[in-house]
Amino acid sequence: MRWLVILVAVLATLWGGYWFVGRGILRDQIATAVVAAEAEGWRIAWDDLGIGGFPNRFDTNVTEPDVTAPDGALRWHAPFLQVLALSYRPNEIIAVAPHQMTFEGPWGQLVVTSTDLRASGTVSLSASPDPQQGTAVGDALGLDGGAWRLDMARAQLAVRRAAEPEGWDVALDLSEIRPGGALAAALDPAGRLPESADTLDVDATLVPGGAAYSLNLRRADLVWGALELDADGAIEVDADGVPEGALSIELRGTDAALALLRGWGLVPEVQLPLLEAGLVGMAEDDGAVRFDLAFANGQMRMGPIPLGPAPRLPPPLP
């Protein structure tokens, strides 16, 4: 029994020593990362940074973090940020965000609110950790841009490194999506749809290539009142945002879809009667319209029907 007590005491001492050594290494890594970022022009400040969680966790608590990009175009501020990791799995981290934080950019100020917003991720075990996968989940998530607003009952984003080709698998799941202000007017100019969309689910692989990128869309499902849209396919987007490729579309609620297209101005007015006749003629017994939406040479077509210039698509997030 005596030897057992001694063994437990020795192991506890070693484990405690490991934690204090690990805390020191973590402090050094944070300091090194901040110095490297500041050398590139980033401005990073906080009121206090502490590491607790002895003996089984490394809990990094930052109060009043304030980060500004090198060109000054983007700034993030929050009352606190928590980054948590188990001491025996330091490459698996959880980040907990406050109920309100602020971003400032070319668009102005964006206030992000939630009842719960957290992210988890895995990085490689190396001197220069490399992200492998991550998930972010927000409840009662709100984005307030002043003139516009977007609220969601729940939002979940998951990313992981794609096996083939080199890129990222992305899954997005939004529920009870309510746009407001200028965003509601832009999305539904004619006011034909309910105030909130039921769901938006996206499953895709994104392969960045500088300003250009490719998107393999396995599934994109939108339910917004009478409008139901399912899409899959693959497109290549060049540095100017011009898409090439095709998407397979299944559409229900053609009246609402036509009202949106008319309001958005995506299809020339002279083409709308032809498009409406095509949608009516292609409707199947179950009420669905199925067709291919093709993008080629800067133009788009719905099956054999020309729709005009293809829209310019935004670049992926960095």
PDB file of C-alpha atoms in Angstrom:
ATOM      1  CA  MET A   1       0.000   0.000   0.000  1.00  0.00           C
ATOM      2  CA  ARG A   2       2.863   2.338   0.850  1.00  0.00           C
ATOM      3  CA  TRP A   3       4.434   1.832  -2.566  1.00  0.00           C
ATOM      4  CA  LEU A   4       1.102   2.485  -4.261  1.00  0.00           C
ATOM      5  CA  VAL A   5       0.770   5.808  -2.432  1.00  0.00           C
ATOM      6  CA  ILE A   6       4.332   6.723  -3.434  1.00  0.00           C
ATOM      7  CA  LEU A   7       3.642   5.791  -7.069  1.00  0.00           C
ATOM      8  CA  VAL A   8       0.485   7.904  -7.185  1.00  0.00           C
ATOM      9  CA  ALA A   9       2.330  10.849  -5.628  1.00  0.00           C
ATOM     10  CA  VAL A  10       5.153  10.565  -8.174  1.00  0.00           C
ATOM     11  CA  LEU A  11       2.751  10.355 -11.106  1.00  0.00           C
ATOM     12  CA  ALA A  12       0.759  13.341  -9.826  1.00  0.00           C
ATOM     13  CA  THR A  13       3.973  15.351  -9.477  1.00  0.00           C
ATOM     14  CA  LEU A  14       5.069  14.431 -12.994  1.00  0.00           C
ATOM     15  CA  TRP A  15       1.648  15.314 -14.416  1.00  0.00           C
ATOM     16  CA  GLY A  16       1.617  18.628 -12.601  1.00  0.00           C
ATOM     17  CA  GLY A  17       5.105  19.323 -13.894  1.00  0.00           C
ATOM     18  CA  TYR A  18       3.958  18.496 -17.424  1.00  0.00           C
ATOM     19  CA  TRP A  19       1.109  21.012 -17.098  1.00  0.00           C
ATOM     20  CA  PHE A  20       3.380  23.842 -15.960  1.00  0.00           C
ATOM     21  CA  VAL A  21       5.879  23.058 -18.717  1.00  0.00           C
ATOM     22  CA  GLY A  22       3.011  22.943 -21.245  1.00  0.00           C
ATOM     23  CA  ARG A  23       1.690  26.289 -20.021  1.00  0.00           C
ATOM     24  CA  GLY A  24       5.103  27.829 -20.525  1.00  0.00           C
ATOM     25  CA  ILE A  25       5.347  26.400 -24.046  1.00  0.00           C
ATOM     26  CA  LEU A  26       1.874  27.707 -24.858  1.00  0.00           C
ATOM     27  CA  ARG A  27       2.787  31.196 -23.614  1.00  0.00           C
ATOM     28  CA  ASP A  28       5.912  31.133 -25.782  1.00  0.00           C
ATOM     29  CA  GLN A  29       3.920  29.994 -28.839  1.00  0.00           C
ATOM     30  CA  ILE A  30       1.375  32.787 -28.356  1.00  0.00           C
ATOM     31  CA  ALA A  31       4.123  35.383 -27.968  1.00  0.00           C
ATOM     32  CA  THR A  32       5.934  34.080 -31.058  1.00  0.00           C
ATOM     33  CA  ALA A  33       2.751  34.101 -33.132  1.00  0.00           C
ATOM     34  CA  VAL A  34       1.914  37.667 -32.065  1.00  0.00           C
ATOM     35  CA  VAL A  35       5.431  38.920 -32.861  1.00  0.00           C
ATOM     36  CA  ALA A  36       5.291  37.248 -36.297  1.00  0.00           C
ATOM     37  CA  ALA A  37       1.857  38.747 -37.017  1.00  0.00           C
ATOM     38  CA  GLU A  38       2.929  42.216 -35.888  1.00  0.00           C
ATOM     39  CA  ALA A  39       5.997  41.958 -38.125  1.00  0.00           C
ATOM     40  CA  GLU A  40       3.570  41.564 -41.035  1.00  0.00           C
ATOM     41  CA  GLY A  41       1.673  44.680 -39.998  1.00  0.00           C
ATOM     42  CA  TRP A  42      -1.111  43.271 -37.809  1.00  0.00           C
ATOM     43  CA  ARG A  43      -1.992  45.289 -34.709  1.00  0.00           C
ATOM     44  CA  ILE A  44      -2.910  43.027 -31.785  1.00  0.00           C
ATOM     45  CA  ALA A  45      -3.793  44.201 -28.290  1.00  0.00           C
ATOM     46  CA  TRP A  46      -5.587  42.979 -25.169  1.00  0.00           C
ATOM     47  CA  ASP A  47      -6.043  43.991 -21.553  1.00  0.00           C
ATOM     48  CA  ASP A  48      -5.068  40.658 -20.011  1.00  0.00           C
ATOM     49  CA  LEU A  49      -4.090  37.142 -21.086  1.00  0.00           C
ATOM     50  CA  GLY A  50      -4.111  34.254 -18.629  1.00  0.00           C
ATOM     51  CA  ILE A  51      -3.732  30.492 -18.879  1.00  0.00           C
ATOM     52  CA  GLY A  52      -5.488  28.290 -16.334  1.00  0.00           C
ATOM     53  CA  GLY A  53      -7.199  24.916 -16.171  1.00  0.00           C
ATOM     54  CA  PHE A  54      -4.670  22.996 -14.009  1.00  0.00           C
ATOM     55  CA  PRO A  55      -4.190  20.075 -14.230  1.00  0.00           C
ATOM     56  CA  ASN A  56      -6.215  18.661 -17.158  1.00  0.00           C
ATOM     57  CA  ARG A  57      -6.840  21.672 -19.409  1.00  0.00           C
ATOM     58  CA  PHE A  58      -5.104  24.632 -20.925  1.00  0.00           C
ATOM     59  CA  ASP A  59      -7.681  27.444 -20.750  1.00  0.00           C
ATOM     60  CA  THR A  60      -6.487  30.628 -22.436  1.00  0.00           C
ATOM     61  CA  ASN A  61      -8.587  33.634 -21.424  1.00  0.00           C
ATOM     62  CA  VAL A  62      -8.116  36.936 -23.252  1.00  0.00           C
ATOM     63  CA  THR A  63      -9.954  40.078 -22.129  1.00  0.00           C
ATOM     64  CA  GLU A  64     -10.723  42.976 -24.491  1.00  0.00           C
ATOM     65  CA  PRO A  65      -8.931  41.535 -27.544  1.00  0.00           C
ATOM     66  CA  ASP A  66      -8.546  44.036 -30.398  1.00  0.00           C
ATOM     67  CA  VAL A  67      -7.110  42.989 -33.771  1.00  0.00           C
ATOM     68  CA  THR A  68      -6.578  45.171 -36.855  1.00  0.00           C
ATOM     69  CA  ALA A  69      -5.438  43.915 -40.282  1.00  0.00           C
ATOM     70  CA  PRO A  70      -2.218  45.297 -41.817  1.00  0.00           C
ATOM     71  CA  ASP A  71      -4.034  47.570 -44.265  1.00  0.00           C
ATOM     72  CA  GLY A  72      -6.422  48.782 -41.568  1.00  0.00           C
ATOM     73  CA  ALA A  73      -9.408  47.621 -43.612  1.00  0.00           C
ATOM     74  CA  LEU A  74     -10.610  45.055 -41.056  1.00  0.00           C
ATOM     75  CA  ARG A  75     -10.820  45.292 -37.269  1.00  0.00           C
ATOM     76  CA  TRP A  76     -12.254  42.895 -34.677  1.00  0.00           C
ATOM     77  CA  HIS A  77     -13.012  43.704 -31.062  1.00  0.00           C
ATOM     78  CA  ALA A  78     -14.682  41.668 -28.314  1.00  0.00           C
ATOM     79  CA  PRO A  79     -14.999  41.838 -24.518  1.00  0.00           C
ATOM     80  CA  PHE A  80     -13.282  38.454 -24.207  1.00  0.00           C
ATOM     81  CA  LEU A  81     -12.228  35.293 -26.009  1.00  0.00           C
ATOM     82  CA  GLN A  82     -11.693  31.863 -24.484  1.00  0.00           C
ATOM     83  CA  VAL A  83      -9.615  29.136 -26.149  1.00  0.00           C
ATOM     84  CA  LEU A  84      -9.798  25.773 -24.370  1.00  0.00           C
ATOM     85  CA  ALA A  85      -7.813  22.554 -24.864  1.00  0.00           C
ATOM     86  CA  LEU A  86      -7.336  19.330 -22.918  1.00  0.00           C
ATOM     87  CA  SER A  87      -3.768  19.075 -21.686  1.00  0.00           C
ATOM     88  CA  TYR A  88      -3.471  15.563 -23.147  1.00  0.00           C
ATOM     89  CA  ARG A  89      -4.947  16.687 -26.508  1.00  0.00           C
ATOM     90  CA  PRO A  90      -3.481  20.151 -27.007  1.00  0.00           C
ATOM     91  CA  ASN A  91      -4.083  20.091 -30.779  1.00  0.00           C
ATOM     92  CA  GLU A  92      -7.871  19.899 -30.316  1.00  0.00           C
ATOM     93  CA  ILE A  93      -9.187  23.316 -29.321  1.00  0.00           C
ATOM     94  CA  ILE A  94     -12.508  24.975 -28.497  1.00  0.00           C
ATOM     95  CA  ALA A  95     -13.046  28.727 -28.851  1.00  0.00           C
ATOM     96  CA  VAL A  96     -15.899  30.414 -26.986  1.00  0.00           C
ATOM     97  CA  ALA A  97     -17.060  33.831 -28.215  1.00  0.00           C
ATOM     98  CA  PRO A  98     -18.913  36.476 -26.184  1.00  0.00           C
ATOM     99  CA  HIS A  99     -22.595  37.256 -26.702  1.00  0.00           C
ATOM    100  CA  GLN A 100     -21.610  40.355 -28.697  1.00  0.00           C
ATOM    101  CA  MET A 101     -18.541  41.304 -30.749  1.00  0.00           C
ATOM    102  CA  THR A 102     -17.806  43.863 -33.430  1.00  0.00           C
ATOM    103  CA  PHE A 103     -16.190  43.810 -36.856  1.00  0.00           C
ATOM    104  CA  GLU A 104     -15.281  46.946 -38.794  1.00  0.00           C
ATOM    105  CA  GLY A 105     -14.490  46.914 -42.505  1.00  0.00           C
ATOM    106  CA  PRO A 106     -15.168  48.614 -45.830  1.00  0.00           C
ATOM    107  CA  TRP A 107     -18.851  47.834 -45.339  1.00  0.00           C
ATOM    108  CA  GLY A 108     -18.921  49.747 -42.037  1.00  0.00           C
ATOM    109  CA  GLN A 109     -19.565  48.227 -38.629  1.00  0.00           C
ATOM    110  CA  LEU A 110     -20.963  44.717 -38.179  1.00  0.00           C
ATOM    111  CA  VAL A 111     -22.209  43.658 -34.744  1.00  0.00           C
ATOM    112  CA  VAL A 112     -22.472  39.893 -34.175  1.00  0.00           C
ATOM    113  CA  THR A 113     -24.749  38.696 -31.366  1.00  0.00           C
ATOM    114  CA  SER A 114     -25.734  35.234 -30.141  1.00  0.00           C
ATOM    115  CA  THR A 115     -26.931  33.346 -27.101  1.00  0.00           C
ATOM    116  CA  ASP A 116     -24.133  30.820 -27.666  1.00  0.00           C
ATOM    117  CA  LEU A 117     -21.345  30.925 -30.247  1.00  0.00           C
ATOM    118  CA  ARG A 118     -18.405  28.554 -30.187  1.00  0.00           C
ATOM    119  CA  ALA A 119     -16.026  26.809 -32.523  1.00  0.00           C
ATOM    120  CA  SER A 120     -13.889  23.702 -32.295  1.00  0.00           C
ATOM    121  CA  GLY A 121     -10.980  22.647 -34.435  1.00  0.00           C
ATOM    122  CA  THR A 122      -8.011  20.359 -34.874  1.00  0.00           C
ATOM    123  CA  VAL A 123      -4.523  21.441 -35.879  1.00  0.00           C
ATOM    124  CA  SER A 124      -1.507  19.329 -36.757  1.00  0.00           C
ATOM    125  CA  LEU A 125       1.003  18.492 -34.044  1.00  0.00           C
ATOM    126  CA  SER A 126       3.996  20.417 -35.372  1.00  0.00           C
ATOM    127  CA  ALA A 127       6.122  23.479 -34.698  1.00  0.00           C
ATOM    128  CA  SER A 128       3.901  25.381 -37.155  1.00  0.00           C
ATOM    129  CA  PRO A 129       0.382  24.043 -36.489  1.00  0.00           C
ATOM    130  CA  ASP A 130      -1.685  23.597 -39.642  1.00  0.00           C
ATOM    131  CA  PRO A 131      -5.522  23.618 -39.478  1.00  0.00           C
ATOM    132  CA  GLN A 132      -7.115  20.275 -40.330  1.00  0.00           C
ATOM    133  CA  GLN A 133     -10.798  20.698 -39.571  1.00  0.00           C
ATOM    134  CA  GLY A 134     -13.187  22.941 -37.708  1.00  0.00           C
ATOM    135  CA  THR A 135     -16.817  23.479 -36.736  1.00  0.00           C
ATOM    136  CA  ALA A 136     -18.619  26.650 -35.658  1.00  0.00           C
ATOM    137  CA  VAL A 137     -22.102  26.639 -34.115  1.00  0.00           C
ATOM    138  CA  GLY A 138     -24.233  29.640 -33.174  1.00  0.00           C
ATOM    139  CA  ASP A 139     -27.654  29.814 -31.506  1.00  0.00           C
ATOM    140  CA  ALA A 140     -29.880  32.864 -32.026  1.00  0.00           C
ATOM    141  CA  LEU A 141     -27.156  34.292 -34.239  1.00  0.00           C
ATOM    142  CA  GLY A 142     -27.623  37.870 -35.402  1.00  0.00           C
ATOM    143  CA  LEU A 143     -25.620  39.989 -37.836  1.00  0.00           C
ATOM    144  CA  ASP A 144     -26.419  43.719 -37.619  1.00  0.00           C
ATOM    145  CA  GLY A 145     -24.904  45.938 -40.304  1.00  0.00           C
ATOM    146  CA  GLY A 146     -26.933  49.024 -39.414  1.00  0.00           C
ATOM    147  CA  ALA A 147     -28.959  49.373 -42.622  1.00  0.00           C
ATOM    148  CA  TRP A 148     -29.389  45.608 -42.857  1.00  0.00           C
ATOM    149  CA  ARG A 149     -29.757  42.660 -40.516  1.00  0.00           C
ATOM    150  CA  LEU A 150     -29.713  38.869 -40.698  1.00  0.00           C
ATOM    151  CA  ASP A 151     -30.997  36.626 -37.897  1.00  0.00           C
ATOM    152  CA  MET A 152     -30.836  32.834 -37.696  1.00  0.00           C
ATOM    153  CA  ALA A 153     -32.259  30.498 -35.080  1.00  0.00           C
ATOM    154  CA  ARG A 154     -29.235  28.260 -35.535  1.00  0.00           C
ATOM    155  CA  ALA A 155     -26.194  28.294 -37.793  1.00  0.00           C
ATOM    156  CA  GLN A 156     -23.573  25.581 -38.210  1.00  0.00           C
ATOM    157  CA  LEU A 157     -20.487  25.624 -40.414  1.00  0.00           C
ATOM    158  CA  ALA A 158     -18.097  22.686 -40.721  1.00  0.00           C
ATOM    159  CA  VAL A 159     -14.890  22.584 -42.765  1.00  0.00           C
ATOM    160  CA  ARG A 160     -12.181  19.969 -43.218  1.00  0.00           C
ATOM    161  CA  ARG A 161      -9.291  19.407 -45.559  1.00  0.00           C
ATOM    162  CA  ALA A 162     -10.469  17.605 -48.682  1.00  0.00           C
ATOM    163  CA  ALA A 163      -8.644  14.416 -49.604  1.00  0.00           C
ATOM    164  CA  GLU A 164      -8.829  15.073 -53.343  1.00  0.00           C
ATOM    165  CA  PRO A 165      -8.318  17.613 -54.784  1.00  0.00           C
ATOM    166  CA  GLU A 166      -6.417  19.915 -52.426  1.00  0.00           C
ATOM    167  CA  GLY A 167      -9.061  22.145 -50.916  1.00  0.00           C
ATOM    168  CA  TRP A 168     -11.748  22.186 -48.249  1.00  0.00           C
ATOM    169  CA  ASP A 169     -14.969  20.267 -47.723  1.00  0.00           C
ATOM    170  CA  VAL A 170     -17.593  22.726 -46.504  1.00  0.00           C
ATOM    171  CA  ALA A 171     -20.990  22.036 -44.923  1.00  0.00           C
ATOM    172  CA  LEU A 172     -23.365  24.869 -44.007  1.00  0.00           C
ATOM    173  CA  ASP A 173     -26.686  24.432 -42.192  1.00  0.00           C
ATOM    174  CA  LEU A 174     -28.905  27.430 -41.398  1.00  0.00           C
ATOM    175  CA  SER A 175     -32.420  27.429 -39.964  1.00  0.00           C
ATOM    176  CA  GLU A 176     -35.126  30.104 -39.554  1.00  0.00           C
ATOM    177  CA  ILE A 177     -33.208  32.684 -41.583  1.00  0.00           C
ATOM    178  CA  ARG A 178     -34.717  36.148 -41.272  1.00  0.00           C
ATOM    179  CA  PRO A 179     -33.235  39.000 -43.343  1.00  0.00           C
ATOM    180  CA  GLY A 180     -34.120  42.541 -42.391  1.00  0.00           C
ATOM    181  CA  GLY A 181     -33.781  46.093 -43.668  1.00  0.00           C
ATOM    182  CA  ALA A 182     -31.871  46.599 -46.912  1.00  0.00           C
ATOM    183  CA  LEU A 183     -30.977  42.889 -47.079  1.00  0.00           C
ATOM    184  CA  ALA A 184     -34.647  41.836 -47.057  1.00  0.00           C
ATOM    185  CA  ALA A 185     -35.395  44.366 -49.800  1.00  0.00           C
ATOM    186  CA  ALA A 186     -32.471  43.088 -51.892  1.00  0.00           C
ATOM    187  CA  LEU A 187     -33.298  39.395 -51.488  1.00  0.00           C
ATOM    188  CA  ASP A 188     -37.056  39.733 -52.029  1.00  0.00           C
ATOM    189  CA  PRO A 189     -37.711  43.010 -53.888  1.00  0.00           C
ATOM    190  CA  ALA A 190     -41.323  42.124 -54.677  1.00  0.00           C
ATOM    191  CA  GLY A 191     -42.120  40.967 -51.134  1.00  0.00           C
ATOM    192  CA  ARG A 192     -43.510  37.651 -52.404  1.00  0.00           C
ATOM    193  CA  LEU A 193     -41.862  35.409 -49.803  1.00  0.00           C
ATOM    194  CA  PRO A 194     -42.384  34.986 -46.044  1.00  0.00           C
ATOM    195  CA  GLU A 195     -40.267  37.081 -43.681  1.00  0.00           C
ATOM    196  CA  SER A 196     -38.009  34.110 -42.918  1.00  0.00           C
ATOM    197  CA  ALA A 197     -36.664  31.148 -44.870  1.00  0.00           C
ATOM    198  CA  ASP A 198     -37.032  27.715 -43.304  1.00  0.00           C
ATOM    199  CA  THR A 199     -33.656  26.152 -44.073  1.00  0.00           C
ATOM    200  CA  LEU A 200     -30.518  26.425 -46.177  1.00  0.00           C
ATOM    201  CA  ASP A 201     -28.230  23.386 -46.411  1.00  0.00           C
ATOM    202  CA  VAL A 202     -25.027  23.329 -48.463  1.00  0.00           C
ATOM    203  CA  ASP A 203     -22.481  20.523 -48.921  1.00  0.00           C
ATOM    204  CA  ALA A 204     -19.569  21.332 -51.234  1.00  0.00           C
ATOM    205  CA  THR A 205     -15.832  21.167 -51.863  1.00  0.00           C
ATOM    206  CA  LEU A 206     -14.048  24.468 -52.391  1.00  0.00           C
ATOM    207  CA  VAL A 207     -10.641  24.483 -54.089  1.00  0.00           C
ATOM    208  CA  PRO A 208      -9.038  27.948 -53.947  1.00  0.00           C
ATOM    209  CA  GLY A 209      -6.526  29.077 -56.540  1.00  0.00           C
ATOM    210  CA  GLY A 210      -5.641  32.653 -55.731  1.00  0.00           C
ATOM    211  CA  ALA A 211      -8.435  34.979 -56.840  1.00  0.00           C
ATOM    212  CA  ALA A 212      -9.974  32.092 -58.833  1.00  0.00           C
ATOM    213  CA  TYR A 213     -11.552  28.963 -57.357  1.00  0.00           C
ATOM    214  CA  SER A 214     -13.576  25.877 -58.171  1.00  0.00           C
ATOM    215  CA  LEU A 215     -16.714  24.683 -56.428  1.00  0.00           C
ATOM    216  CA  ASN A 216     -18.017  21.116 -56.475  1.00  0.00           C
ATOM    217  CA  LEU A 217     -21.553  21.429 -55.164  1.00  0.00           C
ATOM    218  CA  ARG A 218     -22.847  18.098 -53.898  1.00  0.00           C
ATOM    219  CA  ARG A 219     -26.028  19.595 -52.486  1.00  0.00           C
ATOM    220  CA  ALA A 220     -27.620  22.990 -51.937  1.00  0.00           C
ATOM    221  CA  ASP A 221     -31.182  22.951 -50.589  1.00  0.00           C
ATOM    222  CA  LEU A 222     -33.237  26.076 -49.876  1.00  0.00           C
ATOM    223  CA  VAL A 223     -36.782  26.109 -48.489  1.00  0.00           C
ATOM    224  CA  TRP A 224     -38.351  29.572 -48.297  1.00  0.00           C
ATOM    225  CA  GLY A 225     -42.122  29.489 -48.178  1.00  0.00           C
ATOM    226  CA  ALA A 226     -43.454  28.234 -51.534  1.00  0.00           C
ATOM    227  CA  LEU A 227     -39.956  28.351 -53.035  1.00  0.00           C
ATOM    228  CA  GLU A 228     -37.997  25.091 -52.863  1.00  0.00           C
ATOM    229  CA  LEU A 229     -34.662  24.850 -54.652  1.00  0.00           C
ATOM    230  CA  ASP A 230     -32.288  21.888 -54.867  1.00  0.00           C
ATOM    231  CA  ALA A 231     -29.014  22.180 -56.782  1.00  0.00           C
ATOM    232  CA  ASP A 232     -25.832  20.231 -57.456  1.00  0.00           C
ATOM    233  CA  GLY A 233     -23.023  20.463 -59.980  1.00  0.00           C
ATOM    234  CA  ALA A 234     -19.577  21.974 -60.494  1.00  0.00           C
ATOM    235  CA  ILE A 235     -18.350  25.390 -61.586  1.00  0.00           C
ATOM    236  CA  GLU A 236     -15.005  27.113 -62.106  1.00  0.00           C
ATOM    237  CA  VAL A 237     -14.821  30.810 -61.224  1.00  0.00           C
ATOM    238  CA  ASP A 238     -12.060  32.933 -62.737  1.00  0.00           C
ATOM    239  CA  ALA A 239     -10.276  35.874 -61.120  1.00  0.00           C
ATOM    240  CA  ASP A 240     -12.973  38.246 -62.417  1.00  0.00           C
ATOM    241  CA  GLY A 241     -15.770  36.223 -60.796  1.00  0.00           C
ATOM    242  CA  VAL A 242     -17.092  34.789 -64.086  1.00  0.00           C
ATOM    243  CA  PRO A 243     -18.376  31.186 -63.682  1.00  0.00           C
ATOM    244  CA  GLU A 244     -17.980  28.274 -66.103  1.00  0.00           C
ATOM    245  CA  GLY A 245     -19.762  24.961 -65.657  1.00  0.00           C
ATOM    246  CA  ALA A 246     -23.267  23.697 -64.959  1.00  0.00           C
ATOM    247  CA  LEU A 247     -25.691  23.118 -62.112  1.00  0.00           C
ATOM    248  CA  SER A 248     -28.578  20.654 -62.061  1.00  0.00           C
ATOM    249  CA  ILE A 249     -31.648  22.401 -60.620  1.00  0.00           C
ATOM    250  CA  GLU A 250     -34.891  21.086 -59.165  1.00  0.00           C
ATOM    251  CA  LEU A 251     -37.324  23.924 -58.541  1.00  0.00           C
ATOM    252  CA  ARG A 252     -40.751  24.248 -56.943  1.00  0.00           C
ATOM    253  CA  GLY A 253     -42.582  27.546 -56.638  1.00  0.00           C
ATOM    254  CA  THR A 254     -41.910  28.956 -60.104  1.00  0.00           C
ATOM    255  CA  ASP A 255     -44.050  32.088 -59.551  1.00  0.00           C
ATOM    256  CA  ALA A 256     -41.906  33.094 -56.572  1.00  0.00           C
ATOM    257  CA  ALA A 257     -38.715  32.262 -58.479  1.00  0.00           C
ATOM    258  CA  LEU A 258     -39.752  34.414 -61.451  1.00  0.00           C
ATOM    259  CA  ALA A 259     -40.604  37.304 -59.131  1.00  0.00           C
ATOM    260  CA  LEU A 260     -37.125  37.056 -57.594  1.00  0.00           C
ATOM    261  CA  LEU A 261     -35.386  36.956 -60.973  1.00  0.00           C
ATOM    262  CA  ARG A 262     -37.372  39.975 -62.132  1.00  0.00           C
ATOM    263  CA  GLY A 263     -36.541  41.894 -58.971  1.00  0.00           C
ATOM    264  CA  TRP A 264     -32.843  40.968 -59.040  1.00  0.00           C
ATOM    265  CA  GLY A 265     -32.474  41.876 -62.710  1.00  0.00           C
ATOM    266  CA  LEU A 266     -30.449  38.736 -63.376  1.00  0.00           C
ATOM    267  CA  VAL A 267     -32.428  37.953 -66.525  1.00  0.00           C
ATOM    268  CA  PRO A 268     -33.121  40.623 -69.176  1.00  0.00           C
ATOM    269  CA  GLU A 269     -36.759  41.671 -69.176  1.00  0.00           C
ATOM    270  CA  VAL A 270     -37.212  40.572 -72.791  1.00  0.00           C
ATOM    271  CA  GLN A 271     -36.198  37.023 -71.830  1.00  0.00           C
ATOM    272  CA  LEU A 272     -38.621  36.665 -68.933  1.00  0.00           C
ATOM    273  CA  PRO A 273     -41.696  35.626 -71.002  1.00  0.00           C
ATOM    274  CA  LEU A 274     -39.622  32.928 -72.718  1.00  0.00           C
ATOM    275  CA  LEU A 275     -38.261  31.780 -69.372  1.00  0.00           C
ATOM    276  CA  GLU A 276     -41.743  31.660 -67.838  1.00  0.00           C
ATOM    277  CA  ALA A 277     -43.067  29.626 -70.775  1.00  0.00           C
ATOM    278  CA  GLY A 278     -40.116  27.256 -70.468  1.00  0.00           C
ATOM    279  CA  LEU A 279     -40.669  26.706 -66.745  1.00  0.00           C
ATOM    280  CA  VAL A 280     -44.383  26.058 -67.259  1.00  0.00           C
ATOM    281  CA  GLY A 281     -43.679  23.670 -70.126  1.00  0.00           C
ATOM    282  CA  MET A 282     -41.049  21.693 -68.170  1.00  0.00           C
ATOM    283  CA  ALA A 283     -43.178  21.277 -65.024  1.00  0.00           C
ATOM    284  CA  GLU A 284     -43.663  17.595 -64.153  1.00  0.00           C
ATOM    285  CA  ASP A 285     -46.590  15.874 -62.500  1.00  0.00           C
ATOM    286  CA  ASP A 286     -45.152  16.440 -59.013  1.00  0.00           C
ATOM    287  CA  GLY A 287     -44.958  20.191 -59.670  1.00  0.00           C
ATOM    288  CA  ALA A 288     -41.177  20.255 -59.926  1.00  0.00           C
ATOM    289  CA  VAL A 289     -39.176  21.776 -62.761  1.00  0.00           C
ATOM    290  CA  ARG A 290     -35.855  20.083 -63.442  1.00  0.00           C
ATOM    291  CA  PHE A 291     -33.234  21.610 -65.724  1.00  0.00           C
ATOM    292  CA  ASP A 292     -29.535  22.351 -66.144  1.00  0.00           C
ATOM    293  CA  LEU A 293     -28.297  25.878 -65.560  1.00  0.00           C
ATOM    294  CA  ALA A 294     -25.183  26.253 -67.718  1.00  0.00           C
ATOM    295  CA  PHE A 295     -22.488  28.951 -67.594  1.00  0.00           C
ATOM    296  CA  ALA A 296     -20.223  29.379 -70.626  1.00  0.00           C
ATOM    297  CA  ASN A 297     -18.367  32.278 -72.260  1.00  0.00           C
ATOM    298  CA  GLY A 298     -19.784  34.738 -69.743  1.00  0.00           C
ATOM    299  CA  GLN A 299     -23.389  33.753 -70.543  1.00  0.00           C
ATOM    300  CA  MET A 300     -25.933  31.517 -68.810  1.00  0.00           C
ATOM    301  CA  ARG A 301     -28.628  29.246 -70.196  1.00  0.00           C
ATOM    302  CA  MET A 302     -31.524  27.282 -68.759  1.00  0.00           C
ATOM    303  CA  GLY A 303     -31.421  24.204 -70.965  1.00  0.00           C
ATOM    304  CA  PRO A 304     -31.857  25.625 -74.486  1.00  0.00           C
ATOM    305  CA  ILE A 305     -33.136  29.015 -73.253  1.00  0.00           C
ATOM    306  CA  PRO A 306     -30.553  31.855 -73.166  1.00  0.00           C
ATOM    307  CA  LEU A 307     -30.798  33.936 -70.001  1.00  0.00           C
ATOM    308  CA  GLY A 308     -28.208  36.614 -70.652  1.00  0.00           C
ATOM    309  CA  PRO A 309     -24.874  37.464 -68.981  1.00  0.00           C
ATOM    310  CA  ALA A 310     -23.769  35.238 -66.120  1.00  0.00           C
ATOM    311  CA  PRO A 311     -23.621  36.973 -62.724  1.00  0.00           C
ATOM    312  CA  ARG A 312     -20.221  37.834 -61.260  1.00  0.00           C
ATOM    313  CA  LEU A 313     -19.606  35.669 -58.217  1.00  0.00           C
ATOM    314  CA  PRO A 314     -17.749  36.879 -55.106  1.00  0.00           C
ATOM    315  CA  PRO A 315     -14.342  35.429 -54.196  1.00  0.00           C
ATOM    316  CA  PRO A 316     -14.132  32.836 -51.427  1.00  0.00           C
ATOM    317  CA  LEU A 317     -13.210  33.977 -47.950  1.00  0.00           C
ATOM    318  CA  PRO A 318      -9.445  33.991 -47.324  1.00  0.00           C
TER     319      PRO A 318
END
